[in-house]
Short mmCIF file of C-alpha atoms in Angstrom, two decimals:
data_model
loop_
_atom_site.label_atom_id
_atom_site.label_comp_id
_atom_site.label_asym_id
_atom_site.label_seq_id
_atom_site.Cartn_x
_atom_site.Cartn_y
_atom_site.Cartn_z
CA MET A 520 -14.01 -0.33 3.64
CA ALA A 521 -15.59 -1.13 -0.01
CA SER A 522 -18.01 1.45 -1.29
CA THR A 523 -20.51 0.27 -3.80
CA SER A 524 -22.40 2.53 -6.10
CA SER A 525 -26.17 1.15 -6.20
CA SER A 526 -26.54 3.64 -9.38
CA THR A 527 -24.45 0.80 -11.31
CA GLY A 528 -27.53 -1.50 -10.93
CA THR A 529 -25.33 -3.96 -8.46
CA PRO A 530 -26.74 -4.01 -4.89
CA CYS A 531 -24.86 -3.43 -1.47
CA GLY A 532 -24.10 -6.58 0.37
CA ALA A 533 -26.95 -5.14 2.58
CA CYS A 534 -29.95 -5.26 0.21
CA LYS A 535 -28.58 -8.53 -1.77
CA PHE A 536 -28.71 -9.93 1.10
CA LEU A 537 -32.23 -8.64 1.99
CA ARG A 538 -32.88 -9.18 -1.54
CA ARG A 539 -34.51 -5.69 -2.23
CA LYS A 540 -34.20 -2.81 -4.75
CA CYS A 541 -30.84 -0.77 -3.53
CA THR A 542 -31.53 2.69 -4.00
CA PRO A 543 -28.91 5.69 -4.52
CA ASP A 544 -29.63 6.89 -0.95
CA CYS A 545 -28.55 3.59 0.28
CA VAL A 546 -28.17 4.22 4.10
CA PHE A 547 -25.62 0.66 4.15
CA ALA A 548 -23.98 0.75 -0.18
CA PRO A 549 -21.06 2.39 1.31
CA TYR A 550 -20.45 0.04 3.93
CA PHE A 551 -21.28 -3.47 2.72
CA CYS A 552 -19.94 -4.30 -1.14
CA SER A 553 -21.52 -6.53 -3.23
CA GLU A 554 -18.88 -9.57 -2.97
CA GLN A 555 -17.96 -10.27 1.18
CA GLY A 556 -20.80 -7.70 2.21
CA PRO A 557 -23.89 -10.27 2.33
CA GLU A 558 -21.94 -12.62 4.57
CA LYS A 559 -21.09 -9.33 6.99
CA PHE A 560 -24.65 -7.88 7.23
CA ALA A 561 -26.07 -11.78 7.69
CA ALA A 562 -24.53 -11.14 11.31
CA ILE A 563 -26.01 -8.02 12.09
CA HIS A 564 -29.17 -8.43 10.42
CA LYS A 565 -29.62 -11.60 12.81
CA VAL A 566 -28.23 -9.71 15.67
CA PHE A 567 -29.75 -6.02 15.54
CA GLY A 568 -32.23 -6.74 12.87
CA ALA A 569 -31.57 -4.58 9.18
CA SER A 570 -34.17 -1.68 10.31
CA ASN A 571 -32.58 -1.24 13.78
CA VAL A 572 -29.45 -0.24 12.10
CA SER A 573 -30.37 2.00 9.93
CA LYS A 574 -32.52 3.97 12.11
CA LEU A 575 -29.24 4.59 13.83
CA LEU A 576 -26.77 4.81 10.31
CA LEU A 577 -29.90 8.41 10.15
CA ARG A 578 -28.81 9.43 13.69
CA ILE A 579 -25.39 9.69 13.34
CA PRO A 580 -23.42 11.91 10.47
CA ALA A 581 -22.92 10.59 7.13
CA HIS A 582 -19.16 11.33 7.61
CA HIS A 583 -19.19 9.70 10.79
CA ARG A 584 -20.86 6.42 9.90
CA SER A 585 -18.12 4.08 9.07
CA GLU A 586 -17.02 3.53 13.03
CA PRO A 587 -20.30 2.47 14.40
CA VAL A 588 -20.86 0.10 11.30
CA VAL A 589 -17.73 -1.43 12.32
CA THR A 590 -18.37 -1.68 16.48
CA ILE A 591 -21.83 -3.09 14.92
CA ALA A 592 -20.49 -5.59 13.35
CA TYR A 593 -18.49 -6.59 15.87
CA GLU A 594 -20.86 -6.65 18.46
CA ALA A 595 -22.86 -8.84 16.04
CA GLN A 596 -19.91 -11.13 15.40
CA ALA A 597 -19.75 -11.81 19.15
CA ARG A 598 -22.80 -12.15 19.78
CA ILE A 599 -22.87 -15.13 17.37
CA GLN A 600 -19.88 -16.47 18.58
CA ASP A 601 -21.02 -16.09 22.45
CA PRO A 602 -24.51 -16.09 22.74
CA ILE A 603 -24.67 -15.90 26.09
CA HIS A 604 -22.15 -12.51 26.75
CA GLY A 605 -21.48 -11.37 23.56
CA CYS A 606 -18.93 -9.07 23.03
CA VAL A 607 -19.20 -8.49 26.66
CA ALA A 608 -16.95 -11.32 27.39
CA HIS A 609 -13.86 -9.44 25.97
CA ILE A 610 -14.42 -6.53 28.25
CA LEU A 611 -15.27 -9.58 31.33
CA THR A 612 -11.21 -10.92 30.17
CA LEU A 613 -10.54 -7.93 29.95
CA GLN A 614 -10.99 -6.25 33.38
CA GLN A 615 -9.45 -9.83 34.98
CA GLN A 616 -6.14 -8.67 32.89
CA VAL A 617 -6.92 -5.07 34.18
CA GLU A 618 -6.94 -6.26 37.57
CA SER A 619 -4.33 -8.91 37.14
CA LEU A 620 -1.55 -6.97 35.87
CA GLN A 621 -2.27 -4.23 38.55
CA ALA A 622 -1.75 -6.49 41.57
CA GLN A 623 1.64 -7.98 39.36
CA LEU A 624 2.75 -3.65 39.89
CA MET A 625 1.78 -3.22 43.06
CA GLN A 626 4.03 -6.31 44.18
CA ALA A 627 7.00 -5.11 41.54
CA LYS A 628 6.47 -1.72 43.08
CA ALA A 629 6.30 -3.21 46.77
CA GLN A 630 9.82 -5.15 45.84
CA LEU A 631 11.47 -1.61 44.39
CA ALA A 632 10.38 0.71 47.33
CA PRO A 633 12.80 -1.25 50.52
CA ASN A 634 15.39 -1.10 47.35
CA ALA A 635 14.89 2.50 46.95
CA ILE A 636 15.11 3.09 50.65
CA ALA A 637 18.53 0.56 51.39
CA SER A 638 20.05 1.64 48.38
CA PRO A 639 23.35 3.65 49.14
CA THR A 640 23.16 5.61 46.13
CA VAL A 641 19.75 7.57 47.28
CA ASP A 642 21.12 7.47 50.93
CA LEU A 643 24.26 9.45 49.84
CA GLU A 644 21.96 11.33 47.93
CA ASN A 645 19.33 12.40 50.94
CA GLN A 646 22.52 12.84 53.42
CA TRP A 647 23.95 15.47 50.50
CA GLN A 648 20.29 17.11 50.70
CA TYR A 649 20.17 17.35 54.41
CA LEU A 650 23.85 18.40 54.64
CA THR A 651 23.51 20.91 51.95
CA HIS A 652 20.17 22.47 53.38
CA PHE A 653 22.00 22.83 56.57
CA ASN A 654 25.60 24.63 55.74
CA MET B 520 -34.14 -10.40 38.64
CA ALA B 521 -37.49 -9.26 38.93
CA SER B 522 -40.01 -12.23 37.79
CA THR B 523 -43.42 -11.20 36.74
CA SER B 524 -46.52 -13.64 36.96
CA SER B 525 -48.55 -12.78 33.75
CA SER B 526 -51.10 -15.46 34.96
CA THR B 527 -52.28 -12.49 37.70
CA GLY B 528 -53.02 -9.88 34.65
CA THR B 529 -50.64 -8.05 35.21
CA PRO B 530 -48.20 -7.91 32.25
CA CYS B 531 -44.28 -7.42 32.38
CA GLY B 532 -42.26 -4.69 31.59
CA ALA B 533 -41.66 -5.61 28.43
CA CYS B 534 -44.71 -6.63 26.93
CA LYS B 535 -46.32 -3.18 29.08
CA PHE B 536 -43.66 -1.54 26.56
CA LEU B 537 -44.60 -3.17 23.91
CA ARG B 538 -48.42 -2.47 24.35
CA ARG B 539 -49.07 -6.64 24.29
CA LYS B 540 -50.96 -9.17 26.05
CA CYS B 541 -48.71 -10.99 28.17
CA THR B 542 -48.98 -14.65 27.71
CA PRO B 543 -48.16 -17.03 30.48
CA ASP B 544 -44.64 -18.46 28.31
CA CYS B 545 -43.87 -15.02 27.79
CA VAL B 546 -39.77 -15.01 27.24
CA PHE B 547 -39.46 -11.71 29.52
CA ALA B 548 -41.53 -12.30 31.83
CA PRO B 549 -38.76 -13.79 34.35
CA TYR B 550 -36.29 -10.96 33.69
CA PHE B 551 -38.45 -8.02 33.26
CA CYS B 552 -40.91 -6.57 36.19
CA SER B 553 -44.05 -4.25 35.22
CA GLU B 554 -42.72 -1.34 37.43
CA GLN B 555 -38.68 -1.36 36.48
CA GLY B 556 -39.03 -3.38 33.58
CA PRO B 557 -40.70 -1.15 30.49
CA GLU B 558 -37.76 1.32 31.03
CA LYS B 559 -35.18 -0.94 31.00
CA PHE B 560 -36.42 -2.81 27.50
CA ALA B 561 -37.17 -0.05 25.99
CA ALA B 562 -33.39 0.24 25.38
CA ILE B 563 -32.87 -2.95 24.62
CA HIS B 564 -36.15 -2.81 21.58
CA LYS B 565 -34.71 0.46 20.10
CA VAL B 566 -31.00 -1.61 19.61
CA PHE B 567 -31.82 -5.01 19.34
CA GLY B 568 -35.56 -4.80 18.68
CA ALA B 569 -38.01 -7.99 21.07
CA SER B 570 -38.03 -9.92 18.51
CA ASN B 571 -34.36 -10.47 17.67
CA VAL B 572 -33.78 -10.74 21.24
CA SER B 573 -36.87 -12.91 21.94
CA LYS B 574 -35.55 -15.24 19.23
CA LEU B 575 -31.79 -14.98 20.99
CA LEU B 576 -33.82 -16.02 24.21
CA LEU B 577 -35.02 -19.13 22.43
CA ARG B 578 -32.35 -20.39 21.66
CA ILE B 579 -30.81 -20.85 25.03
CA PRO B 580 -32.10 -22.85 27.41
CA ALA B 581 -34.53 -21.36 30.31
CA HIS B 582 -32.13 -21.35 33.14
CA HIS B 583 -28.75 -19.90 31.38
CA ARG B 584 -31.22 -16.62 29.86
CA SER B 585 -30.06 -14.77 33.09
CA GLU B 586 -27.02 -14.12 31.90
CA PRO B 587 -27.71 -13.10 28.13
CA VAL B 588 -29.92 -10.36 29.15
CA VAL B 589 -28.15 -8.61 31.41
CA THR B 590 -25.53 -8.60 28.43
CA ILE B 591 -27.79 -7.56 26.01
CA ALA B 592 -29.16 -4.86 28.20
CA TYR B 593 -25.61 -3.71 28.80
CA GLU B 594 -25.30 -3.57 24.97
CA ALA B 595 -28.20 -1.37 24.42
CA GLN B 596 -27.53 1.22 27.43
CA ALA B 597 -24.06 1.59 26.15
CA ARG B 598 -25.48 1.94 22.30
CA ILE B 599 -28.12 4.89 23.49
CA GLN B 600 -25.00 6.67 25.81
CA ASP B 601 -22.71 6.18 22.59
CA PRO B 602 -24.72 5.94 18.99
CA ILE B 603 -21.21 5.32 17.28
CA HIS B 604 -18.96 3.12 19.76
CA GLY B 605 -21.29 1.00 21.85
CA CYS B 606 -19.60 -0.69 24.44
CA VAL B 607 -16.92 -1.44 22.17
CA ALA B 608 -15.62 1.79 24.33
CA HIS B 609 -15.40 0.25 27.06
CA ILE B 610 -13.44 -2.67 25.53
CA LEU B 611 -10.65 0.16 23.99
CA THR B 612 -10.28 1.84 26.53
CA LEU B 613 -9.70 -1.19 29.10
CA GLN B 614 -7.51 -2.71 25.78
CA GLN B 615 -4.86 1.21 26.25
CA GLN B 616 -5.63 0.34 30.19
CA VAL B 617 -3.84 -3.50 29.35
CA GLU B 618 -1.30 -1.60 27.31
CA SER B 619 -0.41 1.45 29.60
CA LEU B 620 -0.50 -1.23 32.80
CA GLN B 621 2.20 -3.69 31.06
CA ALA B 622 4.37 -0.62 29.97
CA GLN B 623 4.63 -0.28 33.64
CA LEU B 624 4.91 -3.42 34.73
CA MET B 625 7.90 -4.31 32.13
CA GLN B 626 9.32 -0.77 33.45
CA ALA B 627 9.39 -1.84 36.89
CA LYS B 628 10.40 -5.20 35.76
CA ALA B 629 13.25 -3.74 34.32
CA GLN B 630 14.17 -1.64 37.33
CA LEU B 631 14.17 -5.22 39.29
CA ALA B 632 16.37 -6.83 37.32
CA PRO B 633 19.63 -5.14 37.77
CA ASN B 634 18.93 -4.64 41.22
CA ALA B 635 18.95 -8.69 41.84
CA ILE B 636 21.60 -8.82 39.98
CA ALA B 637 23.90 -6.07 41.87
CA SER B 638 22.34 -7.13 44.80
CA PRO B 639 25.51 -8.85 47.10
CA THR B 640 22.80 -11.17 49.26
CA VAL B 641 22.21 -12.77 45.20
CA ASP B 642 26.08 -12.51 44.90
CA LEU B 643 26.82 -13.92 47.75
CA GLU B 644 24.12 -16.82 47.04
CA ASN B 645 25.64 -17.54 43.75
CA GLN B 646 29.18 -18.23 45.42
CA TRP B 647 28.00 -20.23 47.56
CA GLN B 648 26.29 -22.60 45.38
CA TYR B 649 29.67 -22.38 42.62
CA LEU B 650 31.63 -23.16 46.16
CA THR B 651 29.36 -25.75 47.39
CA HIS B 652 29.30 -27.73 44.15
CA PHE B 653 33.05 -27.95 43.18
CA ASN B 654 34.02 -28.78 47.21
#
């Protein structure tokens, strides 16, 4: 993640987008560089609002803020692409995939089970265990 | 989803939370009832901001707004419960589940494949097809 030093006089991507002065303690500066930052921040601001994201980040210790920035940017982008479902569309797709795979796995296991019972190796093993147990 | 008529004089859950007058064309009124609505709306307002959600809903035709309200409420609740990952935590869990199921399915299929090849039924069928083809 690109880091922008507001002390250099160049505003970070978020402040550039918001057209405000970038202070040395800017909460966005470590995550939004001056070049690609404004575009990335535009989606976040449109969906969540700069003020809400700033408050959210300030409640999280500084060394844990990069992950929420990534997840918030992802949610914002997903909501712009699909205003009705947002990233929940991804959750629904994955849930369907899980259900489908579970069904396929159950089917495969059901196919494996009778083979295992009918398998002579298993039968001989069972017989051997039975015999060694009583002898 | 409960519907609140602002014409009755009772504000909807969103307007009750925001302590503002609920107008007959209130975009939130059909989805936030006066009783449970304020609590549900509080999370949405905290994460997305009432103004951003209002703008988002107004860009969607009225008859398609119930789904975004549900998905936005879900995302907001998830972000409050897990400020770092939000609902993306759910996506990551599901992705891991998909990967695990895919691996299990591949393993089961690999177990099934040699059985199918070694199966006498298959062998006889193959022999039969081979013989009938040349006779």
